[in-house]
Amino acid sequence: MTVAGLGPYDPDNIFARILRHEIPATMVFENEHAIAFGDIAPLAPTHVLVIPRGAYVSFADFTARAGAGEIAGFFQAVGTVATQLGLDAPGYRLLTNIGDHAGQEVPHFHVHLFGGRPLGRMLASS
């Protein structure tokens, strides 16, 4: 089920619960701006989700309401995760879905980090 990329934040979404340590996750990174953990249904050999600690529904919400330091800190965390996972040299893909048309499933802003094999075209032909 997809969710709207704008609208109220649901404090009981699965990522909010992971942030509160109510649900276990395979953590790969944690700092004051973000956490990163393995996707439970990976689509590549490396498939990690990076989420900000703040309550943001989507990229649109995050860039509208977060401060410059929080935005910079989050994206530095994404880069650090990619580097720590050894993805810089072979390459990787970042993806974020915003709203129904993109297929956003969790109403908490997150970035998918994919790597570990050639990833092909950005979008499949329909």
N, CA, C and O atoms as a GROMACS GRO file, in nm:
protein
  504
    1MET      N    1   0.084  -0.118   0.000
    1MET     CA    2   0.000   0.000   0.000
    1MET      C    3   0.088   0.124   0.000
    1MET      O    4   0.182   0.134   0.080
    2THR      N    5   0.060   0.216  -0.087
    2THR     CA    6   0.140   0.338  -0.094
    2THR      C    7   0.081   0.446  -0.005
    2THR      O    8  -0.034   0.438   0.038
    3VAL      N    9   0.162   0.547   0.023
    3VAL     CA   10   0.120   0.658   0.109
    3VAL      C   11   0.145   0.789   0.037
    3VAL      O   12   0.226   0.797  -0.055
    4ALA      N   13   0.075   0.891   0.080
    4ALA     CA   14   0.095   1.025   0.026
    4ALA      C   15   0.228   1.080   0.077
    4ALA      O   16   0.266   1.056   0.192
    5GLY      N   17   0.298   1.152  -0.009
    5GLY     CA   18   0.427   1.209   0.029
    5GLY      C   19   0.416   1.336   0.111
    5GLY      O   20   0.515   1.384   0.165
    6LEU      N   21   0.296   1.388   0.120
    6LEU     CA   22   0.269   1.508   0.201
    6LEU      C   23   0.158   1.472   0.298
    6LEU      O   24   0.080   1.380   0.273
    7GLY      N   25   0.150   1.543   0.404
    7GLY     CA   26   0.044   1.514   0.499
    7GLY      C   27   0.099   1.491   0.638
    7GLY      O   28   0.217   1.513   0.663
    8PRO      N   29   0.015   1.447   0.726
    8PRO     CA   30   0.058   1.430   0.865
    8PRO      C   31   0.155   1.314   0.881
    8PRO      O   32   0.146   1.213   0.812
    9TYR      N   33   0.245   1.331   0.973
    9TYR     CA   34   0.342   1.225   1.007
    9TYR      C   35   0.274   1.126   1.100
    9TYR      O   36   0.207   1.165   1.196
   10ASP      N   37   0.291   0.998   1.073
   10ASP     CA   38   0.236   0.892   1.158
   10ASP      C   39   0.346   0.846   1.254
   10ASP      O   40   0.438   0.777   1.211
   11PRO      N   41   0.338   0.881   1.382
   11PRO     CA   42   0.444   0.844   1.476
   11PRO      C   43   0.451   0.694   1.504
   11PRO      O   44   0.542   0.648   1.572
   12ASP      N   45   0.355   0.617   1.453
   12ASP     CA   46   0.357   0.473   1.472
   12ASP      C   47   0.403   0.398   1.348
   12ASP      O   48   0.390   0.276   1.342
   13ASN      N   49   0.458   0.469   1.248
   13ASN     CA   50   0.509   0.399   1.129
   13ASN      C   51   0.629   0.312   1.169
   13ASN      O   52   0.693   0.336   1.271
   14ILE      N   53   0.658   0.213   1.086
   14ILE     CA   54   0.761   0.114   1.121
   14ILE      C   55   0.898   0.178   1.143
   14ILE      O   56   0.972   0.132   1.230
   15PHE      N   57   0.934   0.282   1.067
   15PHE     CA   58   1.065   0.344   1.085
   15PHE      C   59   1.071   0.424   1.215
   15PHE      O   60   1.176   0.426   1.280
   16ALA      N   61   0.962   0.488   1.253
   16ALA     CA   62   0.958   0.557   1.382
   16ALA      C   63   0.976   0.456   1.495
   16ALA      O   64   1.043   0.484   1.594
   17ARG      N   65   0.917   0.340   1.479
   17ARG     CA   66   0.930   0.235   1.581
   17ARG      C   67   1.071   0.179   1.586
   17ARG      O   68   1.120   0.144   1.693
   18ILE      N   69   1.138   0.170   1.470
   18ILE     CA   70   1.279   0.127   1.468
   18ILE      C   71   1.364   0.233   1.538
   18ILE      O   72   1.453   0.199   1.616
   19LEU      N   73   1.338   0.361   1.511
   19LEU     CA   74   1.413   0.469   1.577
   19LEU      C   75   1.399   0.462   1.729
   19LEU      O   76   1.493   0.493   1.802
   20ARG      N   77   1.282   0.421   1.776
   20ARG     CA   78   1.258   0.411   1.922
   20ARG      C   79   1.302   0.275   1.977
   20ARG      O   80   1.281   0.247   2.095
   21HIS      N   81   1.362   0.192   1.893
   21HIS     CA   82   1.410   0.058   1.932
   21HIS      C   83   1.297  -0.034   1.977
   21HIS      O   84   1.318  -0.124   2.059
   22GLU      N   85   1.178  -0.012   1.925
   22GLU     CA   86   1.064  -0.100   1.954
   22GLU      C   87   1.062  -0.220   1.860
   22GLU      O   88   1.004  -0.324   1.893
   23ILE      N   89   1.126  -0.205   1.745
   23ILE     CA   90   1.135  -0.312   1.646
   23ILE      C   91   1.284  -0.330   1.615
   23ILE      O   92   1.354  -0.232   1.592
   24PRO      N   93   1.332  -0.455   1.613
   24PRO     CA   94   1.474  -0.475   1.582
   24PRO      C   95   1.504  -0.449   1.435
   24PRO      O   96   1.418  -0.467   1.348
   25ALA      N   97   1.625  -0.408   1.408
   25ALA     CA   98   1.674  -0.387   1.272
   25ALA      C   99   1.823  -0.417   1.271
   25ALA      O  100   1.890  -0.408   1.374
   26THR      N  101   1.874  -0.453   1.155
   26THR     CA  102   2.017  -0.480   1.140
   26THR      C  103   2.087  -0.348   1.111
   26THR      O  104   2.101  -0.306   0.996
   27MET      N  105   2.131  -0.282   1.218
   27MET     CA  106   2.192  -0.150   1.205
   27MET      C  107   2.330  -0.159   1.141
   27MET      O  108   2.409  -0.247   1.174
   28VAL      N  109   2.356  -0.066   1.049
   28VAL     CA  110   2.489  -0.057   0.988
   28VAL      C  111   2.554   0.078   1.017
   28VAL      O  112   2.674   0.095   0.994
   29PHE      N  113   2.474   0.175   1.067
   29PHE     CA  114   2.528   0.308   1.095
   29PHE      C  115   2.429   0.381   1.186
   29PHE      O  116   2.308   0.361   1.179
   30GLU      N  117   2.485   0.467   1.270
   30GLU     CA  118   2.402   0.549   1.356
   30GLU      C  119   2.482   0.672   1.399
   30GLU      O  120   2.596   0.660   1.443
   31ASN      N  121   2.422   0.790   1.385
   31ASN     CA  122   2.480   0.911   1.441
   31ASN      C  123   2.368   1.004   1.483
   31ASN      O  124   2.252   0.962   1.490
   32GLU      N  125   2.399   1.130   1.512
   32GLU     CA  126   2.297   1.222   1.563
   32GLU      C  127   2.195   1.262   1.457
   32GLU      O  128   2.088   1.313   1.491
   33HIS      N  129   2.227   1.241   1.329
   33HIS     CA  130   2.138   1.283   1.221
   33HIS      C  131   2.058   1.170   1.158
   33HIS      O  132   1.948   1.192   1.106
   34ALA      N  133   2.112   1.048   1.162
   34ALA     CA  134   2.050   0.940   1.085
   34ALA      C  135   2.084   0.804   1.142
   34ALA      O  136   2.178   0.788   1.220
   35ILE      N  137   2.006   0.706   1.099
   35ILE     CA  138   2.041   0.566   1.120
   35ILE      C  139   2.030   0.497   0.985
   35ILE      O  140   1.958   0.542   0.896
   36ALA      N  141   2.104   0.386   0.971
   36ALA     CA  142   2.098   0.306   0.850
   36ALA      C  143   2.089   0.160   0.890
   36ALA      O  144   2.155   0.116   0.984
   37PHE      N  145   2.006   0.087   0.817
   37PHE     CA  146   1.985  -0.055   0.849
   37PHE      C  147   1.950  -0.130   0.721
   37PHE      O  148   1.906  -0.071   0.622
   38GLY      N  149   1.971  -0.261   0.726
   38GLY     CA  150   1.942  -0.344   0.610
   38GLY      C  151   1.794  -0.353   0.580
   38GLY      O  152   1.711  -0.360   0.672
   39ASP      N  153   1.760  -0.352   0.451
   39ASP     CA  154   1.620  -0.369   0.409
   39ASP      C  155   1.580  -0.514   0.435
   39ASP      O  156   1.660  -0.605   0.412
   40ILE      N  157   1.458  -0.536   0.481
   40ILE     CA  158   1.414  -0.672   0.512
   40ILE      C  159   1.383  -0.753   0.385
   40ILE      O  160   1.372  -0.876   0.392
   41ALA      N  161   1.369  -0.687   0.271
   41ALA     CA  162   1.345  -0.755   0.144
   41ALA      C  163   1.441  -0.696   0.040
   41ALA      O  164   1.398  -0.624  -0.050
   42PRO      N  165   1.572  -0.727   0.052
   42PRO     CA  166   1.671  -0.661  -0.032
   42PRO      C  167   1.652  -0.689  -0.181
   42PRO      O  168   1.617  -0.800  -0.221
   43LEU      N  169   1.676  -0.584  -0.261
   43LEU     CA  170   1.664  -0.593  -0.407
   43LEU      C  171   1.800  -0.593  -0.475
   43LEU      O  172   1.808  -0.594  -0.598
   44ALA      N  173   1.907  -0.592  -0.397
   44ALA     CA  174   2.044  -0.597  -0.447
   44ALA      C  175   2.129  -0.659  -0.336
   44ALA      O  176   2.084  -0.666  -0.221
   45PRO      N  177   2.251  -0.706  -0.368
   45PRO     CA  178   2.336  -0.763  -0.262
   45PRO      C  179   2.354  -0.669  -0.143
   45PRO      O  180   2.357  -0.713  -0.028
   46THR      N  181   2.365  -0.539  -0.171
   46THR     CA  182   2.363  -0.438  -0.066
   46THR      C  183   2.237  -0.356  -0.085
   46THR      O  184   2.219  -0.294  -0.190
   47HIS      N  185   2.150  -0.355   0.014
   47HIS     CA  186   2.029  -0.273   0.010
   47HIS      C  187   2.005  -0.223   0.152
   47HIS      O  188   1.956  -0.295   0.238
   48VAL      N  189   2.042  -0.099   0.173
   48VAL     CA  190   2.036  -0.036   0.305
   48VAL      C  191   1.940   0.082   0.297
   48VAL      O  192   1.933   0.151   0.196
   49LEU      N  193   1.868   0.104   0.405
   49LEU     CA  194   1.781   0.220   0.418
   49LEU      C  195   1.847   0.319   0.514
   49LEU      O  196   1.892   0.280   0.621
   50VAL      N  197   1.852   0.444   0.475
   50VAL     CA  198   1.906   0.550   0.561
   50VAL      C  199   1.790   0.644   0.590
   50VAL      O  200   1.725   0.695   0.498
   51ILE      N  201   1.765   0.668   0.719
   51ILE     CA  202   1.653   0.753   0.758
   51ILE      C  203   1.700   0.862   0.855
   51ILE      O  204   1.788   0.839   0.938
   52PRO      N  205   1.640   0.980   0.844
   52PRO     CA  206   1.675   1.084   0.940
   52PRO      C  207   1.608   1.055   1.075
   52PRO      O  208   1.507   0.984   1.082
   53ARG      N  209   1.664   1.109   1.179
   53ARG     CA  210   1.604   1.091   1.313
   53ARG      C  211   1.476   1.173   1.330
   53ARG      O  212   1.392   1.140   1.414
   54GLY      N  213   1.462   1.279   1.253
   54GLY     CA  214   1.345   1.365   1.265
   54GLY      C  215   1.222   1.305   1.199
   54GLY      O  216   1.231   1.213   1.118
   55ALA      N  217   1.106   1.359   1.236
   55ALA     CA  218   0.976   1.311   1.188
   55ALA      C  219   0.938   1.380   1.058
   55ALA      O  220   0.871   1.483   1.060
   56TYR      N  221   0.982   1.325   0.946
   56TYR     CA  222   0.953   1.380   0.814
   56TYR      C  223   0.887   1.272   0.729
   56TYR      O  224   0.933   1.158   0.726
   57VAL      N  225   0.781   1.308   0.660
   57VAL     CA  226   0.705   1.212   0.580
   57VAL      C  227   0.779   1.174   0.451
   57VAL      O  228   0.776   1.058   0.410
   58SER      N  229   0.845   1.270   0.388
   58SER     CA  230   0.905   1.248   0.256
   58SER      C  231   1.020   1.346   0.234
   58SER      O  232   1.047   1.433   0.317
   59PHE      N  233   1.087   1.329   0.119
   59PHE     CA  234   1.191   1.423   0.080
   59PHE      C  235   1.135   1.565   0.072
   59PHE      O  236   1.200   1.660   0.115
   60ALA      N  237   1.014   1.578   0.017
   60ALA     CA  238   0.951   1.711   0.006
   60ALA      C  239   0.933   1.772   0.145
   60ALA      O  240   0.962   1.890   0.165
   61ASP      N  241   0.886   1.694   0.239
   61ASP     CA  242   0.865   1.740   0.377
   61ASP      C  243   1.000   1.774   0.442
   61ASP      O  244   1.014   1.877   0.507
   62PHE      N  245   1.098   1.685   0.424
   62PHE     CA  246   1.231   1.703   0.484
   62PHE      C  247   1.296   1.833   0.436
   62PHE      O  248   1.347   1.910   0.516
   63THR      N  249   1.295   1.856   0.305
   63THR     CA  250   1.362   1.975   0.252
   63THR      C  251   1.284   2.102   0.282
   63THR      O  252   1.342   2.211   0.281
   64ALA      N  253   1.155   2.091   0.310
   64ALA     CA  254   1.076   2.209   0.345
   64ALA      C  255   1.091   2.247   0.492
   64ALA      O  256   1.088   2.365   0.525
   65ARG      N  257   1.106   2.148   0.580
   65ARG     CA  258   1.100   2.178   0.724
   65ARG      C  259   1.232   2.160   0.800
   65ARG      O  260   1.249   2.221   0.905
   66ALA      N  261   1.323   2.079   0.751
   66ALA     CA  262   1.448   2.056   0.824
   66ALA      C  263   1.542   2.174   0.806
   66ALA      O  264   1.537   2.243   0.703
   67GLY      N  265   1.627   2.198   0.903
   67GLY     CA  266   1.727   2.304   0.893
   67GLY      C  267   1.844   2.261   0.805
   67GLY      O  268   1.862   2.142   0.778
   68ALA      N  269   1.921   2.357   0.763
   68ALA     CA  270   2.034   2.330   0.674
   68ALA      C  271   2.133   2.231   0.736
   68ALA      O  272   2.185   2.144   0.666
   69GLY      N  273   2.159   2.245   0.866
   69GLY     CA  274   2.252   2.153   0.932
   69GLY      C  275   2.200   2.011   0.936
   69GLY      O  276   2.277   1.916   0.919
   70GLU      N  277   2.071   1.996   0.957
   70GLU     CA  278   2.011   1.863   0.960
   70GLU      C  279   2.014   1.798   0.821
   70GLU      O  280   2.041   1.679   0.808
   71ILE      N  281   1.985   1.878   0.719
   71ILE     CA  282   1.989   1.827   0.582
   71ILE      C  283   2.131   1.786   0.545
   71ILE      O  284   2.153   1.676   0.493
   72ALA      N  285   2.226   1.873   0.572
   72ALA     CA  286   2.366   1.842   0.541
   72ALA      C  287   2.412   1.719   0.619
   72ALA      O  288   2.478   1.631   0.563
   73GLY      N  289   2.379   1.712   0.747
   73GLY     CA  290   2.419   1.599   0.829
   73GLY      C  291   2.361   1.468   0.780
   73GLY      O  292   2.428   1.365   0.782
   74PHE      N  293   2.235   1.472   0.734
   74PHE     CA  294   2.173   1.351   0.682
   74PHE      C  295   2.245   1.303   0.556
   74PHE      O  296   2.280   1.186   0.546
   75PHE      N  297   2.267   1.394   0.461
   75PHE     CA  298   2.329   1.351   0.336
   75PHE      C  299   2.476   1.314   0.355
   75PHE      O  300   2.528   1.231   0.280
   76GLN      N  301   2.544   1.373   0.452
   76GLN     CA  302   2.679   1.327   0.485
   76GLN      C  303   2.674   1.186   0.542
   76GLN      O  304   2.762   1.105   0.514
   77ALA      N  305   2.571   1.156   0.620
   77ALA     CA  306   2.554   1.020   0.673
   77ALA      C  307   2.533   0.920   0.560
   77ALA      O  308   2.590   0.811   0.563
   78VAL      N  309   2.452   0.956   0.461
   78VAL     CA  310   2.430   0.867   0.346
   78VAL      C  311   2.564   0.836   0.278
   78VAL      O  312   2.593   0.721   0.248
   79GLY      N  313   2.644   0.939   0.255
   79GLY     CA  314   2.776   0.919   0.194
   79GLY      C  315   2.868   0.835   0.278
   79GLY      O  316   2.942   0.751   0.226
   80THR      N  317   2.865   0.857   0.408
   80THR     CA  318   2.948   0.778   0.499
   80THR      C  319   2.910   0.630   0.495
   80THR      O  320   2.996   0.543   0.494
   81VAL      N  321   2.781   0.603   0.492
   81VAL     CA  322   2.735   0.463   0.486
   81VAL      C  323   2.786   0.398   0.358
   81VAL      O  324   2.839   0.287   0.362
   82ALA      N  325   2.771   0.466   0.244
   82ALA     CA  326   2.818   0.410   0.117
   82ALA      C  327   2.968   0.381   0.123
   82ALA      O  328   3.012   0.276   0.077
   83THR      N  329   3.045   0.473   0.178
   83THR     CA  330   3.190   0.454   0.190
   83THR      C  331   3.222   0.337   0.281
   83THR      O  332   3.305   0.252   0.247
   84GLN      N  333   3.157   0.331   0.398
   84GLN     CA  334   3.184   0.222   0.493
   84GLN      C  335   3.148   0.086   0.436
   84GLN      O  336   3.208  -0.015   0.473
   85LEU      N  337   3.050   0.081   0.346
   85LEU     CA  338   3.010  -0.046   0.285
   85LEU      C  339   3.095  -0.080   0.163
   85LEU      O  340   3.071  -0.182   0.098
   86GLY      N  341   3.194   0.004   0.130
   86GLY     CA  342   3.284  -0.022   0.019
   86GLY      C  343   3.222  -0.004  -0.117
   86GLY      O  344   3.261  -0.071  -0.213
   87LEU      N  345   3.125   0.086  -0.128
   87LEU     CA  346   3.052   0.103  -0.253
   87LEU      C  347   3.104   0.216  -0.341
   87LEU      O  348   3.059   0.229  -0.455
   88ASP      N  349   3.195   0.299  -0.292
   88ASP     CA  350   3.239   0.415  -0.370
   88ASP      C  351   3.304   0.375  -0.502
   88ASP      O  352   3.267   0.429  -0.607
   89ALA      N  353   3.398   0.282  -0.500
   89ALA     CA  354   3.470   0.246  -0.623
   89ALA      C  355   3.381   0.174  -0.724
   89ALA      O  356   3.381   0.212  -0.841
   90PRO      N  357   3.306   0.071  -0.684
   90PRO     CA  358   3.224   0.003  -0.784
   90PRO      C  359   3.100   0.081  -0.825
   90PRO      O  360   3.050   0.065  -0.936
   91GLY      N  361   3.050   0.164  -0.737
   91GLY     CA  362   2.932   0.245  -0.765
   91GLY      C  363   2.808   0.196  -0.693
   91GLY      O  364   2.801   0.081  -0.650
   92TYR      N  365   2.712   0.284  -0.682
   92TYR     CA  366   2.588   0.253  -0.610
   92TYR      C  367   2.477   0.344  -0.659
   92TYR      O  368   2.501   0.438  -0.734
   93ARG      N  369   2.356   0.313  -0.615
   93ARG     CA  370   2.239   0.394  -0.652
   93ARG      C  371   2.168   0.439  -0.526
   93ARG      O  372   2.155   0.363  -0.429
   94LEU      N  373   2.120   0.564  -0.528
   94LEU     CA  374   2.035   0.618  -0.422
   94LEU      C  375   1.896   0.636  -0.480
   94LEU      O  376   1.880   0.678  -0.595
   95LEU      N  377   1.794   0.604  -0.399
   95LEU     CA  378   1.656   0.618  -0.445
   95LEU      C  379   1.570   0.661  -0.328
   95LEU      O  380   1.583   0.609  -0.218
   96THR      N  381   1.481   0.756  -0.354
   96THR     CA  382   1.378   0.789  -0.256
   96THR      C  383   1.246   0.802  -0.330
   96THR      O  384   1.240   0.862  -0.438
   97ASN      N  385   1.143   0.747  -0.274
   97ASN     CA  386   1.009   0.753  -0.333
   97ASN      C  387   0.925   0.855  -0.258
   97ASN      O  388   0.929   0.862  -0.135
   98ILE      N  389   0.849   0.934  -0.335
   98ILE     CA  390   0.766   1.039  -0.274
   98ILE      C  391   0.625   1.023  -0.326
   98ILE      O  392   0.597   1.054  -0.442
   99GLY      N  393   0.536   0.975  -0.242
   99GLY     CA  394   0.395   0.968  -0.277
   99GLY      C  395   0.353   0.845  -0.355
   99GLY      O  396   0.432   0.755  -0.383
  100ASP      N  397   0.224   0.845  -0.388
  100ASP     CA  398   0.160   0.730  -0.454
  100ASP      C  399   0.224   0.691  -0.587
  100ASP      O  400   0.254   0.574  -0.608
  101HIS      N  401   0.246   0.787  -0.675
  101HIS     CA  402   0.298   0.754  -0.807
  101HIS      C  403   0.436   0.692  -0.802
  101HIS      O  404   0.471   0.612  -0.889
  102ALA      N  405   0.514   0.725  -0.702
  102ALA     CA  406   0.648   0.670  -0.689
  102ALA      C  407   0.649   0.539  -0.610
  102ALA      O  408   0.748   0.466  -0.612
  103GLY      N  409   0.540   0.509  -0.543
  103GLY     CA  410   0.533   0.385  -0.467
  103GLY      C  411   0.584   0.396  -0.324
  103GLY      O  412   0.627   0.295  -0.268
  104GLN      N  413   0.580   0.514  -0.265
  104GLN     CA  414   0.625   0.528  -0.126
  104GLN      C  415   0.536   0.443  -0.036
  104GLN      O  416   0.414   0.454  -0.040
  105GLU      N  417   0.598   0.358   0.045
  105GLU     CA  418   0.523   0.265   0.130
  105GLU      C  419   0.527   0.300   0.278
  105GLU      O  420   0.436   0.264   0.352
  106VAL      N  421   0.630   0.370   0.321
  106VAL     CA  422   0.642   0.406   0.463
  106VAL      C  423   0.642   0.558   0.474
  106VAL      O  424   0.720   0.624   0.405
  107PRO      N  425   0.556   0.615   0.559
  107PRO     CA  426   0.548   0.760   0.570
  107PRO      C  427   0.655   0.821   0.660
  107PRO      O  428   0.626   0.900   0.750
  108HIS      N  429   0.781   0.782   0.633
  108HIS     CA  430   0.897   0.842   0.698
  108HIS      C  431   1.003   0.854   0.589
  108HIS      O  432   1.037   0.754   0.526
  109PHE      N  433   1.055   0.974   0.567
  109PHE     CA  434   1.155   0.994   0.462
  109PHE      C  435   1.269   0.895   0.479
  109PHE      O  436   1.321   0.875   0.588
  110HIS      N  437   1.306   0.832   0.368
  110HIS     CA  438   1.418   0.740   0.370
  110HIS      C  439   1.482   0.732   0.232
  110HIS      O  440   1.418   0.757   0.130
  111VAL      N  441   1.609   0.699   0.231
  111VAL     CA  442   1.685   0.680   0.109
  111VAL      C  443   1.725   0.534   0.102
  111VAL      O  444   1.779   0.479   0.198
  112HIS      N  445   1.697   0.472  -0.012
  112HIS     CA  446   1.746   0.336  -0.039
  112HIS      C  447   1.886   0.350  -0.097
  112HIS      O  448   1.909   0.431  -0.186
  113LEU      N  449   1.980   0.271  -0.047
  113LEU     CA  450   2.115   0.266  -0.100
  113LEU      C  451   2.134   0.124  -0.154
  113LEU      O  452   2.131   0.027  -0.079
  114PHE      N  453   2.153   0.113  -0.288
  114PHE     CA  454   2.169  -0.016  -0.354
  114PHE      C  455   2.310  -0.029  -0.407
  114PHE      O  456   2.368   0.069  -0.454
  115GLY      N  457   2.366  -0.148  -0.400
  115GLY     CA  458   2.498  -0.174  -0.458
  115GLY      C  459   2.530  -0.321  -0.456
  115GLY      O  460   2.448  -0.406  -0.422
  116GLY      N  461   2.654  -0.350  -0.495
  116GLY     CA  462   2.702  -0.487  -0.489
  116GLY      C  463   2.693  -0.564  -0.620
  116GLY      O  464   2.737  -0.678  -0.627
  117ARG      N  465   2.636  -0.502  -0.723
  117ARG     CA  466   2.629  -0.561  -0.857
  117ARG      C  467   2.589  -0.451  -0.955
  117ARG      O  468   2.542  -0.346  -0.914
  118PRO      N  469   2.609  -0.476  -1.086
  118PRO     CA  470   2.558  -0.379  -1.183
  118PRO      C  471   2.406  -0.368  -1.168
  118PRO      O  472   2.337  -0.469  -1.159
  119LEU      N  473   2.355  -0.247  -1.165
  119LEU     CA  474   2.214  -0.222  -1.133
  119LEU      C  475   2.126  -0.196  -1.255
  119LEU      O  476   2.005  -0.186  -1.240
  120GLY      N  477   2.184  -0.183  -1.372
  120GLY     CA  478   2.103  -0.166  -1.491
  120GLY      C  479   2.045  -0.026  -1.503
  120GLY      O  480   2.092   0.069  -1.440
  121ARG      N  481   1.943  -0.017  -1.587
  121ARG     CA  482   1.878   0.112  -1.612
  121ARG      C  483   1.810   0.166  -1.489
  121ARG      O  484   1.776   0.091  -1.397
  122MET      N  485   1.789   0.296  -1.487
  122MET     CA  486   1.724   0.358  -1.372
  122MET      C  487   1.579   0.315  -1.359
  122MET      O  488   1.534   0.285  -1.249
  123LEU      N  489   1.506   0.313  -1.470
  123LEU     CA  490   1.365   0.273  -1.466
  123LEU      C  491   1.341   0.164  -1.568
  123LEU      O  492   1.393   0.170  -1.680
  124ALA      N  493   1.264   0.065  -1.530
  124ALA     CA  494   1.230  -0.040  -1.625
  124ALA      C  495   1.136   0.016  -1.730
  124ALA      O  496   1.053   0.103  -1.701
  125SER      N  497   1.148  -0.033  -1.851
  125SER     CA  498   1.054   0.007  -1.957
  125SER      C  499   0.918  -0.049  -1.925
  125SER      O  500   0.905  -0.161  -1.875
  126SER      N  501   0.814   0.030  -1.954
  126SER     CA  502   0.679  -0.022  -1.926
  126SER      C  503   0.605  -0.052  -2.054
  126SER      O  504   0.490  -0.096  -2.049
   0.00000   0.00000   0.00000
